[in-house]
Amino acid sequence: MTTLTKTSKKTRKQGMLDNVMRQFDNAADIIGLNPNIRKILEVTNNEFVVHFPVRMDNGEVEIFTGYRVQHNNALGPYKGGLRYHPTVDIDAAKALAMWMTWKTSLAGLPYGGAKGGIQLDPSNYSLAELERITRRFTYALGDNIGPELDIPAPDVNTNPQTMAWILDTYMSTKSPSERSTNMHVVTGKPIGAGGSEGRDRATGYGVFLNIKFWAEHKKVDLKDKKFIVQGFGNVGYWAAHFLEKEGAVMTAVQDAYGSIANEDGMSVEELMEYATANKGSVLGFADAVPIDKNDFFALNCDICIPSALGNQITAKNAPKIKAYLIAEGANGPTDVEAEEILLKKGIDILPDILCNSGGVIGSYFEWLQNRNGEIWQLDEVMAKLEKKMGESFKRVLETSQRRKADMRTAAFIIAIERLEEAYVQRGIFP
Ligand code: GLU
């Protein structure tokens, strides 16, 4: 097996950017990527940092810093989420934008990659403040986003409501005749505001499908298999929901507030109900006991689903992992050192750019419907999603077998080769 042993020649700050660059370097070396195309893909095309004032509920003005990084648009408009989190900075946005380019390329979508967000902890703000922050951020980004230029979507701590505010603000700055032609400036909208059926569950369903495809390939029966989930947001919840339907058992959950476990399993729906009524936190759920957050990844289980933030599985906790499958619902949850350890232990990893790509594929369906004035039914969306995820999974598996490489390396190879082909055919302007 080819593992990610190569370290970059340049010294880079530890973190997601370092990880994504090392993952890229590894695949680029294996395929002998054209050095000129490599130079292009190593850098981000545009980076916007905006500082903007917002009036708080108490009348004071606070200044916020927002980011939007557009990595590459060789295959189509920039695409990727906006996250609201204290860890958002320029390097995080660059790393996440790069992962979006590989993700959309791998999925065969007509998109490039972007990511952004605001450095804040949303739990410190009221809903009305979050609305004003979002609207002012959208206004500050101005025409640097657009339905055929750069299309944001939900990510960590943003949701359909956030997208509805962005849409409304963006449309309001256009002339009346143009307004309704801009519906596809964001995806992940509420159904009533131009959203698509199924987009809410698309990422988690995609994670589940990847686990199912993997299990079919390995001839593993998912019934009674124990899984643990880090992050009980949109991704973690829906992945757990579909796994539970398949007969698997959720034995532990970790969120920003704490970690809970029950070896005999807990109900996904009951936990969701509890968390919704408990300001989003799983802590205190009656059918589980709280555990030390540092013991979470070491828990006895079959499948581990990190679906929160980056750099969660590191050299420190990787040796203790008992799961034999890691399904990456989050972006960049496993760092390069941890991956080497896990692969040596024989643990399979379904890489983020494949495993969580259901979200952006769902976004693509929403964007297409808006653009064409169509409305698709839920079963239609889910069937199309399953077909696309199945094709991606198959291609990654075949490439990994042919190249004797791990799944991440295989996924990167497919993504980079598609971009290389586009550059070779088109050449470089002028
Ligand atoms: N934020 C999601 C991701 O990381 C979705 C992006 C999108 O739909 O554009 O893939």
Tab-separated table of N, CA and C in Angstrom, residues 102-247:
chain	number	residue	atom	x	y	z
A	102	TRP	N	-10.788	19.552	-4.850
A	102	TRP	CA	-10.570	18.115	-5.081
A	102	TRP	C	-11.920	17.373	-5.016
A	103	LYS	N	-12.777	17.813	-4.081
A	103	LYS	CA	-14.065	17.145	-3.894
A	103	LYS	C	-14.969	17.288	-5.123
A	104	THR	N	-15.079	18.498	-5.637
A	104	THR	CA	-15.962	18.707	-6.792
A	104	THR	C	-15.384	18.043	-8.043
A	105	SER	N	-14.057	18.048	-8.142
A	105	SER	CA	-13.425	17.401	-9.290
A	105	SER	C	-13.660	15.892	-9.229
A	106	LEU	N	-13.434	15.315	-8.069
A	106	LEU	CA	-13.645	13.871	-7.891
A	106	LEU	C	-15.092	13.481	-8.191
A	107	ALA	N	-16.042	14.316	-7.772
A	107	ALA	CA	-17.458	13.996	-7.967
A	107	ALA	C	-17.906	14.234	-9.413
A	108	GLY	N	-17.004	14.786	-10.224
A	108	GLY	CA	-17.356	15.038	-11.631
A	108	GLY	C	-18.339	16.184	-11.792
A	109	LEU	N	-18.314	17.148	-10.879
A	109	LEU	CA	-19.237	18.285	-10.964
A	109	LEU	C	-18.594	19.427	-11.764
A	110	PRO	N	-19.411	20.301	-12.345
A	110	PRO	CA	-18.850	21.434	-13.095
A	110	PRO	C	-18.526	22.607	-12.169
A	111	TYR	N	-17.742	22.363	-11.153
A	111	TYR	CA	-17.415	23.369	-10.139
A	111	TYR	C	-15.935	23.384	-9.814
A	112	GLY	N	-15.524	24.528	-9.266
A	112	GLY	CA	-14.204	24.646	-8.650
A	112	GLY	C	-14.381	24.577	-7.141
A	113	GLY	N	-13.389	25.135	-6.418
A	113	GLY	CA	-13.443	25.034	-4.959
A	113	GLY	C	-13.256	26.366	-4.260
A	114	ALA	N	-14.046	26.582	-3.218
A	114	ALA	CA	-13.938	27.796	-2.393
A	114	ALA	C	-14.371	27.462	-0.973
A	115	LYS	N	-14.055	28.311	-0.042
A	115	LYS	CA	-14.575	28.165	1.324
A	115	LYS	C	-14.394	29.495	2.035
A	116	GLY	N	-15.156	29.695	3.071
A	116	GLY	CA	-15.010	30.941	3.819
A	116	GLY	C	-15.781	30.871	5.099
A	117	GLY	N	-15.997	32.036	5.667
A	117	GLY	CA	-16.748	32.076	6.913
A	117	GLY	C	-16.374	33.275	7.746
A	118	ILE	N	-16.819	33.233	8.978
A	118	ILE	CA	-16.560	34.335	9.900
A	118	ILE	C	-15.962	33.746	11.169
A	119	GLN	N	-14.944	34.445	11.688
A	119	GLN	CA	-14.326	33.988	12.925
A	119	GLN	C	-15.183	34.455	14.103
A	120	LEU	N	-16.061	33.585	14.553
A	120	LEU	CA	-16.890	33.920	15.717
A	120	LEU	C	-17.470	32.648	16.322
A	121	ASP	N	-17.930	32.786	17.550
A	121	ASP	CA	-18.642	31.674	18.187
A	121	ASP	C	-20.118	32.041	18.184
A	122	PRO	N	-20.922	31.415	17.308
A	122	PRO	CA	-22.320	31.839	17.162
A	122	PRO	C	-23.137	31.743	18.442
A	123	SER	N	-22.684	30.912	19.397
A	123	SER	CA	-23.476	30.786	20.630
A	123	SER	C	-23.415	32.067	21.474
A	124	ASN	N	-22.497	32.975	21.113
A	124	ASN	CA	-22.413	34.255	21.832
A	124	ASN	C	-23.366	35.313	21.285
A	125	TYR	N	-24.110	34.981	20.219
A	125	TYR	CA	-24.946	35.998	19.566
A	125	TYR	C	-26.408	35.563	19.482
A	126	SER	N	-27.287	36.563	19.504
A	126	SER	CA	-28.714	36.269	19.358
A	126	SER	C	-29.007	35.976	17.881
A	127	LEU	N	-30.180	35.436	17.623
A	127	LEU	CA	-30.575	35.141	16.243
A	127	LEU	C	-30.611	36.422	15.411
A	128	ALA	N	-31.122	37.501	16.016
A	128	ALA	CA	-31.207	38.777	15.291
A	128	ALA	C	-29.803	39.302	14.973
A	129	GLU	N	-28.871	39.111	15.907
A	129	GLU	CA	-27.485	39.546	15.644
A	129	GLU	C	-26.866	38.707	14.526
A	130	LEU	N	-27.109	37.390	14.578
A	130	LEU	CA	-26.556	36.517	13.525
A	130	LEU	C	-27.108	36.888	12.159
A	131	GLU	N	-28.370	37.300	12.140
A	131	GLU	CA	-28.950	37.718	10.866
A	131	GLU	C	-28.239	38.969	10.348
A	132	ARG	N	-28.037	39.958	11.235
A	132	ARG	CA	-27.368	41.196	10.788
A	132	ARG	C	-25.914	40.921	10.390
A	133	ILE	N	-25.247	40.034	11.145
A	133	ILE	CA	-23.852	39.684	10.814
A	133	ILE	C	-23.796	39.042	9.419
A	134	THR	N	-24.727	38.103	9.185
A	134	THR	CA	-24.745	37.385	7.897
A	134	THR	C	-25.043	38.346	6.740
A	135	ARG	N	-26.017	39.199	6.951
A	135	ARG	CA	-26.400	40.126	5.867
A	135	ARG	C	-25.265	41.096	5.562
A	136	ARG	N	-24.607	41.583	6.610
A	136	ARG	CA	-23.529	42.551	6.386
A	136	ARG	C	-22.308	41.865	5.737
A	137	PHE	N	-22.063	40.626	6.108
A	137	PHE	CA	-20.980	39.840	5.495
A	137	PHE	C	-21.258	39.658	3.997
A	138	THR	N	-22.506	39.306	3.685
A	138	THR	CA	-22.897	39.113	2.280
A	138	THR	C	-22.693	40.402	1.494
A	139	TYR	N	-23.093	41.506	2.103
A	139	TYR	CA	-22.950	42.818	1.458
A	139	TYR	C	-21.468	43.133	1.232
A	140	ALA	N	-20.629	42.779	2.236
A	140	ALA	CA	-19.183	43.044	2.124
A	140	ALA	C	-18.562	42.190	1.008
A	141	LEU	N	-19.044	40.976	0.833
A	141	LEU	CA	-18.514	40.120	-0.244
A	141	LEU	C	-18.957	40.643	-1.609
A	142	GLY	N	-20.132	41.276	-1.640
A	142	GLY	CA	-20.641	41.927	-2.856
A	142	GLY	C	-20.640	41.011	-4.060
A	143	ASP	N	-20.115	41.495	-5.177
A	143	ASP	CA	-20.139	40.696	-6.401
A	143	ASP	C	-18.955	39.747	-6.526
A	144	ASN	N	-18.256	39.530	-5.410
A	144	ASN	CA	-17.214	38.494	-5.432
A	144	ASN	C	-17.815	37.099	-5.295
A	145	ILE	N	-19.116	37.046	-4.916
A	145	ILE	CA	-19.842	35.777	-5.044
A	145	ILE	C	-20.908	35.990	-6.125
A	146	GLY	N	-21.515	34.940	-6.597
A	146	GLY	CA	-22.546	35.071	-7.630
A	146	GLY	C	-22.931	33.706	-8.147
A	147	PRO	N	-24.133	33.591	-8.720
A	147	PRO	CA	-24.646	32.267	-9.121
A	147	PRO	C	-23.821	31.547	-10.184
A	148	GLU	N	-23.041	32.311	-10.937
A	148	GLU	CA	-22.192	31.663	-11.945
A	148	GLU	C	-20.721	31.937	-11.638
A	149	LEU	N	-20.465	32.452	-10.439
A	149	LEU	CA	-19.084	32.819	-10.083
A	149	LEU	C	-18.588	32.066	-8.856
A	150	ASP	N	-19.306	32.193	-7.786
A	150	ASP	CA	-18.909	31.539	-6.528
A	150	ASP	C	-20.167	31.346	-5.692
A	151	ILE	N	-20.472	30.100	-5.387
A	151	ILE	CA	-21.754	29.740	-4.782
A	151	ILE	C	-21.543	29.159	-3.379
A	152	PRO	N	-21.770	29.958	-2.332
A	152	PRO	CA	-21.639	29.440	-0.961
A	152	PRO	C	-22.728	28.437	-0.602
A	153	ALA	N	-22.536	27.794	0.533
A	153	ALA	CA	-23.470	26.769	1.045
A	153	ALA	C	-23.244	26.655	2.547
A	154	PRO	N	-24.083	25.889	3.247
A	154	PRO	CA	-23.857	25.719	4.689
A	154	PRO	C	-22.594	24.917	4.990
A	155	ASP	N	-22.053	25.150	6.160
A	155	ASP	CA	-20.915	24.382	6.671
A	155	ASP	C	-21.063	24.400	8.199
A	156	VAL	N	-19.972	24.289	8.931
A	156	VAL	CA	-20.062	24.235	10.392
A	156	VAL	C	-20.789	25.472	10.943
A	157	ASN	N	-21.830	25.251	11.722
A	157	ASN	CA	-22.599	26.329	12.385
A	157	ASN	C	-23.351	27.276	11.455
A	158	THR	N	-23.510	26.916	10.212
A	158	THR	CA	-24.417	27.675	9.334
A	158	THR	C	-25.463	26.686	8.824
A	159	ASN	N	-26.602	27.188	8.375
A	159	ASN	CA	-27.729	26.293	8.070
A	159	ASN	C	-28.630	26.924	7.003
A	160	PRO	N	-29.733	26.270	6.665
A	160	PRO	CA	-30.613	26.839	5.630
A	160	PRO	C	-31.051	28.291	5.923
A	161	GLN	N	-31.285	28.595	7.200
A	161	GLN	CA	-31.676	29.971	7.538
A	161	GLN	C	-30.574	30.964	7.155
A	162	THR	N	-29.329	30.599	7.447
A	162	THR	CA	-28.201	31.472	7.072
A	162	THR	C	-28.208	31.702	5.558
A	163	MET	N	-28.464	30.635	4.805
A	163	MET	CA	-28.454	30.738	3.335
A	163	MET	C	-29.602	31.623	2.848
A	164	ALA	N	-30.758	31.540	3.524
A	164	ALA	CA	-31.902	32.368	3.132
A	164	ALA	C	-31.565	33.855	3.325
A	165	TRP	N	-30.863	34.188	4.411
A	165	TRP	CA	-30.464	35.588	4.629
A	165	TRP	C	-29.487	36.057	3.544
A	166	ILE	N	-28.550	35.143	3.198
A	166	ILE	CA	-27.573	35.508	2.152
A	166	ILE	C	-28.304	35.752	0.828
A	167	LEU	N	-29.194	34.832	0.488
A	167	LEU	CA	-29.953	34.961	-0.760
A	167	LEU	C	-30.721	36.280	-0.788
A	168	ASP	N	-31.438	36.549	0.280
A	168	ASP	CA	-32.274	37.750	0.314
A	168	ASP	C	-31.423	39.015	0.211
A	169	THR	N	-30.297	39.025	0.910
A	169	THR	CA	-29.420	40.202	0.868
A	169	THR	C	-28.832	40.369	-0.527
A	170	TYR	N	-28.343	39.277	-1.089
A	170	TYR	CA	-27.721	39.338	-2.420
A	170	TYR	C	-28.745	39.795	-3.463
A	171	MET	N	-29.949	39.207	-3.412
A	171	MET	CA	-30.995	39.566	-4.392
A	171	MET	C	-31.410	41.026	-4.252
A	172	SER	N	-31.441	41.489	-2.998
A	172	SER	CA	-31.909	42.856	-2.761
A	172	SER	C	-30.970	43.897	-3.348
A	173	THR	N	-29.727	43.517	-3.609
A	173	THR	CA	-28.786	44.482	-4.189
A	173	THR	C	-28.866	44.493	-5.719
A	174	LYS	N	-29.715	43.648	-6.288
A	174	LYS	CA	-29.836	43.573	-7.761
A	174	LYS	C	-31.060	44.363	-8.235
A	175	SER	N	-31.071	44.689	-9.509
A	175	SER	CA	-32.235	45.391	-10.048
A	175	SER	C	-33.422	44.413	-10.078
A	176	PRO	N	-34.665	44.937	-9.981
A	176	PRO	CA	-35.831	44.041	-9.895
A	176	PRO	C	-35.875	42.968	-10.983
A	177	SER	N	-35.501	43.305	-12.190
A	177	SER	CA	-35.612	42.317	-13.274
A	177	SER	C	-34.593	41.186	-13.123
A	178	GLU	N	-33.535	41.433	-12.390
A	178	GLU	CA	-32.479	40.422	-12.234
A	178	GLU	C	-32.691	39.520	-11.019
A	179	ARG	N	-33.566	40.001	-10.093
A	179	ARG	CA	-33.600	39.348	-8.785
A	179	ARG	C	-33.825	37.845	-8.817
A	180	SER	N	-34.884	37.437	-9.526
A	180	SER	CA	-35.215	36.013	-9.462
A	180	SER	C	-34.266	35.156	-10.284
A	181	THR	N	-33.386	35.779	-11.041
A	181	THR	CA	-32.412	34.974	-11.796
A	181	THR	C	-31.182	34.681	-10.938
A	182	ASN	N	-31.225	35.123	-9.689
A	182	ASN	CA	-30.063	34.933	-8.813
A	182	ASN	C	-30.294	33.910	-7.707
A	183	MET	N	-31.374	33.184	-7.822
A	183	MET	CA	-31.746	32.198	-6.800
A	183	MET	C	-30.616	31.220	-6.490
A	184	HIS	N	-29.801	30.905	-7.487
A	184	HIS	CA	-28.751	29.896	-7.279
A	184	HIS	C	-27.421	30.504	-6.831
A	185	VAL	N	-27.478	31.692	-6.199
A	185	VAL	CA	-26.249	32.289	-5.642
A	185	VAL	C	-25.773	31.531	-4.396
A	186	VAL	N	-26.720	30.871	-3.714
A	186	VAL	CA	-26.337	29.982	-2.612
A	186	VAL	C	-27.149	28.690	-2.725
A	187	THR	N	-26.593	27.623	-2.171
A	187	THR	CA	-27.344	26.361	-2.095
A	187	THR	C	-27.486	25.989	-0.621
A	188	GLY	N	-28.320	24.996	-0.371
A	188	GLY	CA	-28.595	24.633	1.029
A	188	GLY	C	-29.649	25.550	1.618
A	189	LYS	N	-30.486	26.129	0.747
A	189	LYS	CA	-31.539	27.050	1.194
A	189	LYS	C	-32.720	26.254	1.762
A	190	PRO	N	-33.581	26.920	2.547
A	190	PRO	CA	-34.810	26.240	2.967
A	190	PRO	C	-35.669	25.955	1.719
A	191	ILE	N	-36.473	24.906	1.771
A	191	ILE	CA	-37.272	24.518	0.591
A	191	ILE	C	-38.114	25.709	0.094
A	192	GLY	N	-38.714	26.437	1.030
A	192	GLY	CA	-39.572	27.559	0.645
A	192	GLY	C	-38.831	28.700	-0.036
A	193	ALA	N	-37.527	28.750	0.152
A	193	ALA	CA	-36.733	29.835	-0.439
A	193	ALA	C	-35.855	29.318	-1.578
A	194	GLY	N	-36.361	28.311	-2.290
A	194	GLY	CA	-35.621	27.813	-3.458
A	194	GLY	C	-34.693	26.649	-3.155
A	195	GLY	N	-34.787	26.104	-1.956
A	195	GLY	CA	-33.947	24.950	-1.619
A	195	GLY	C	-34.456	23.678	-2.272
A	196	SER	N	-33.646	22.635	-2.181
A	196	SER	CA	-34.024	21.366	-2.803
A	196	SER	C	-34.406	20.342	-1.746
A	197	GLU	N	-35.383	19.540	-2.092
A	197	GLU	CA	-35.685	18.363	-1.287
A	197	GLU	C	-34.395	17.560	-1.138
A	198	GLY	N	-34.151	17.052	0.051
A	198	GLY	CA	-33.029	16.132	0.243
A	198	GLY	C	-31.685	16.780	0.518
A	199	ARG	N	-31.563	18.107	0.300
A	199	ARG	CA	-30.257	18.721	0.539
A	199	ARG	C	-29.884	18.649	2.017
A	200	ASP	N	-30.903	18.701	2.896
A	200	ASP	CA	-30.637	18.650	4.340
A	200	ASP	C	-29.910	17.365	4.736
A	201	ARG	N	-30.311	16.245	4.148
A	201	ARG	CA	-29.723	14.950	4.537
A	201	ARG	C	-28.617	14.485	3.601
A	202	ALA	N	-28.348	15.271	2.553
A	202	ALA	CA	-27.457	14.788	1.485
A	202	ALA	C	-26.063	14.393	1.994
A	203	THR	N	-25.458	15.206	2.852
A	203	THR	CA	-24.092	14.888	3.302
A	203	THR	C	-24.096	13.618	4.150
A	204	GLY	N	-24.996	13.562	5.134
A	204	GLY	CA	-25.054	12.399	6.022
A	204	GLY	C	-25.446	11.134	5.276
A	205	TYR	N	-26.355	11.282	4.327
A	205	TYR	CA	-26.766	10.130	3.520
A	205	TYR	C	-25.582	9.629	2.694
A	206	GLY	N	-24.820	10.563	2.173
A	206	GLY	CA	-23.616	10.212	1.405
A	206	GLY	C	-22.604	9.471	2.270
A	207	VAL	N	-22.435	9.917	3.516
A	207	VAL	CA	-21.519	9.246	4.444
A	207	VAL	C	-22.008	7.811	4.660
A	208	PHE	N	-23.312	7.685	4.909
A	208	PHE	CA	-23.911	6.363	5.102
A	208	PHE	C	-23.703	5.489	3.857
A	209	LEU	N	-23.962	6.045	2.683
A	209	LEU	CA	-23.813	5.259	1.457
A	209	LEU	C	-22.387	4.750	1.293
A	210	ASN	N	-21.422	5.620	1.597
A	210	ASN	CA	-20.029	5.195	1.489
A	210	ASN	C	-19.738	4.024	2.421
A	211	ILE	N	-20.278	4.091	3.635
A	211	ILE	CA	-20.083	2.994	4.595
A	211	ILE	C	-20.747	1.726	4.049
A	212	LYS	N	-21.934	1.910	3.468
A	212	LYS	CA	-22.668	0.757	2.911
A	212	LYS	C	-21.895	0.122	1.741
A	213	PHE	N	-21.396	0.984	0.849
A	213	PHE	CA	-20.628	0.458	-0.301
A	213	PHE	C	-19.382	-0.276	0.192
A	214	TRP	N	-18.728	0.333	1.190
A	214	TRP	CA	-17.514	-0.290	1.754
A	214	TRP	C	-17.873	-1.661	2.353
A	215	ALA	N	-18.976	-1.701	3.107
A	215	ALA	CA	-19.395	-2.943	3.765
A	215	ALA	C	-19.731	-4.017	2.717
A	216	GLU	N	-20.376	-3.597	1.641
A	216	GLU	CA	-20.691	-4.565	0.567
A	216	GLU	C	-19.398	-5.122	-0.036
A	217	HIS	N	-18.466	-4.223	-0.258
A	217	HIS	CA	-17.186	-4.634	-0.848
A	217	HIS	C	-16.433	-5.587	0.083
A	218	LYS	N	-16.472	-5.301	1.389
A	218	LYS	CA	-15.731	-6.117	2.368
A	218	LYS	C	-16.557	-7.299	2.886
A	219	LYS	N	-17.790	-7.385	2.392
A	219	LYS	CA	-18.724	-8.427	2.847
A	219	LYS	C	-18.936	-8.367	4.366
A	220	VAL	N	-19.154	-7.164	4.842
A	220	VAL	CA	-19.435	-6.938	6.264
A	220	VAL	C	-20.922	-6.625	6.392
A	221	ASP	N	-21.587	-7.270	7.352
A	221	ASP	CA	-23.003	-6.980	7.590
A	221	ASP	C	-23.084	-5.823	8.596
A	222	LEU	N	-23.771	-4.746	8.241
A	222	LEU	CA	-23.806	-3.576	9.124
A	222	LEU	C	-24.695	-3.778	10.358
A	223	LYS	N	-25.521	-4.807	10.293
A	223	LYS	CA	-26.422	-5.054	11.421
A	223	LYS	C	-25.619	-5.289	12.708
A	224	ASP	N	-26.047	-4.592	13.768
A	224	ASP	CA	-25.422	-4.689	15.107
A	224	ASP	C	-23.998	-4.134	15.198
A	225	LYS	N	-23.502	-3.561	14.130
A	225	LYS	CA	-22.167	-2.957	14.208
A	225	LYS	C	-22.264	-1.689	15.042
A	226	LYS	N	-21.232	-1.463	15.878
A	226	LYS	CA	-21.242	-0.295	16.762
A	226	LYS	C	-20.540	0.887	16.091
A	227	PHE	N	-21.204	2.038	16.127
A	227	PHE	CA	-20.530	3.215	15.564
A	227	PHE	C	-20.542	4.375	16.549
A	228	ILE	N	-19.498	5.194	16.455
A	228	ILE	CA	-19.409	6.391	17.296
A	228	ILE	C	-19.330	7.612	16.370
A	229	VAL	N	-19.920	8.710	16.821
A	229	VAL	CA	-20.036	9.898	15.968
A	229	VAL	C	-19.482	11.124	16.687
A	230	GLN	N	-18.551	11.793	16.061
A	230	GLN	CA	-18.087	13.070	16.615
A	230	GLN	C	-18.776	14.188	15.852
A	231	GLY	N	-19.561	14.995	16.569
A	231	GLY	CA	-20.335	16.057	15.924
A	231	GLY	C	-21.735	15.546	15.656
A	232	PHE	N	-22.720	16.074	16.356
A	232	PHE	CA	-24.094	15.622	16.135
A	232	PHE	C	-24.879	16.732	15.454
A	233	GLY	N	-24.263	17.318	14.446
A	233	GLY	CA	-24.924	18.352	13.647
A	233	GLY	C	-25.593	17.691	12.458
A	234	ASN	N	-25.739	18.446	11.400
A	234	ASN	CA	-26.439	17.959	10.227
A	234	ASN	C	-25.808	16.686	9.640
A	235	VAL	N	-24.490	16.654	9.596
A	235	VAL	CA	-23.807	15.508	8.979
A	235	VAL	C	-23.882	14.275	9.890
A	236	GLY	N	-23.444	14.449	11.137
A	236	GLY	CA	-23.407	13.329	12.078
A	236	GLY	C	-24.786	12.741	12.318
A	237	TYR	N	-25.766	13.614	12.505
A	237	TYR	CA	-27.116	13.123	12.771
A	237	TYR	C	-27.655	12.280	11.609
A	238	TRP	N	-27.584	12.813	10.398
A	238	TRP	CA	-28.177	12.076	9.270
A	238	TRP	C	-27.423	10.781	8.964
A	239	ALA	N	-26.094	10.797	9.121
A	239	ALA	CA	-25.327	9.555	8.908
A	239	ALA	C	-25.802	8.511	9.926
A	240	ALA	N	-25.953	8.935	11.191
A	240	ALA	CA	-26.395	8.025	12.251
A	240	ALA	C	-27.820	7.532	11.981
A	241	HIS	N	-28.674	8.431	11.531
A	241	HIS	CA	-30.067	8.099	11.229
A	241	HIS	C	-30.138	6.943	10.210
A	242	PHE	N	-29.388	7.048	9.138
A	242	PHE	CA	-29.451	6.010	8.104
A	242	PHE	C	-28.746	4.728	8.539
A	243	LEU	N	-27.670	4.854	9.329
A	243	LEU	CA	-26.982	3.653	9.823
A	243	LEU	C	-27.886	2.873	10.773
A	244	GLU	N	-28.593	3.617	11.616
A	244	GLU	CA	-29.495	2.968	12.568
A	244	GLU	C	-30.592	2.200	11.824
A	245	LYS	N	-31.095	2.799	10.754
A	245	LYS	CA	-32.125	2.126	9.942
A	245	LYS	C	-31.614	0.811	9.372
A	246	GLU	N	-30.297	0.764	9.156
A	246	GLU	CA	-29.664	-0.434	8.584
A	246	GLU	C	-29.368	-1.476	9.670
A	247	GLY	N	-29.651	-1.130	10.938
A	247	GLY	CA	-29.445	-2.079	12.033
A	247	GLY	C	-28.175	-1.855	12.841
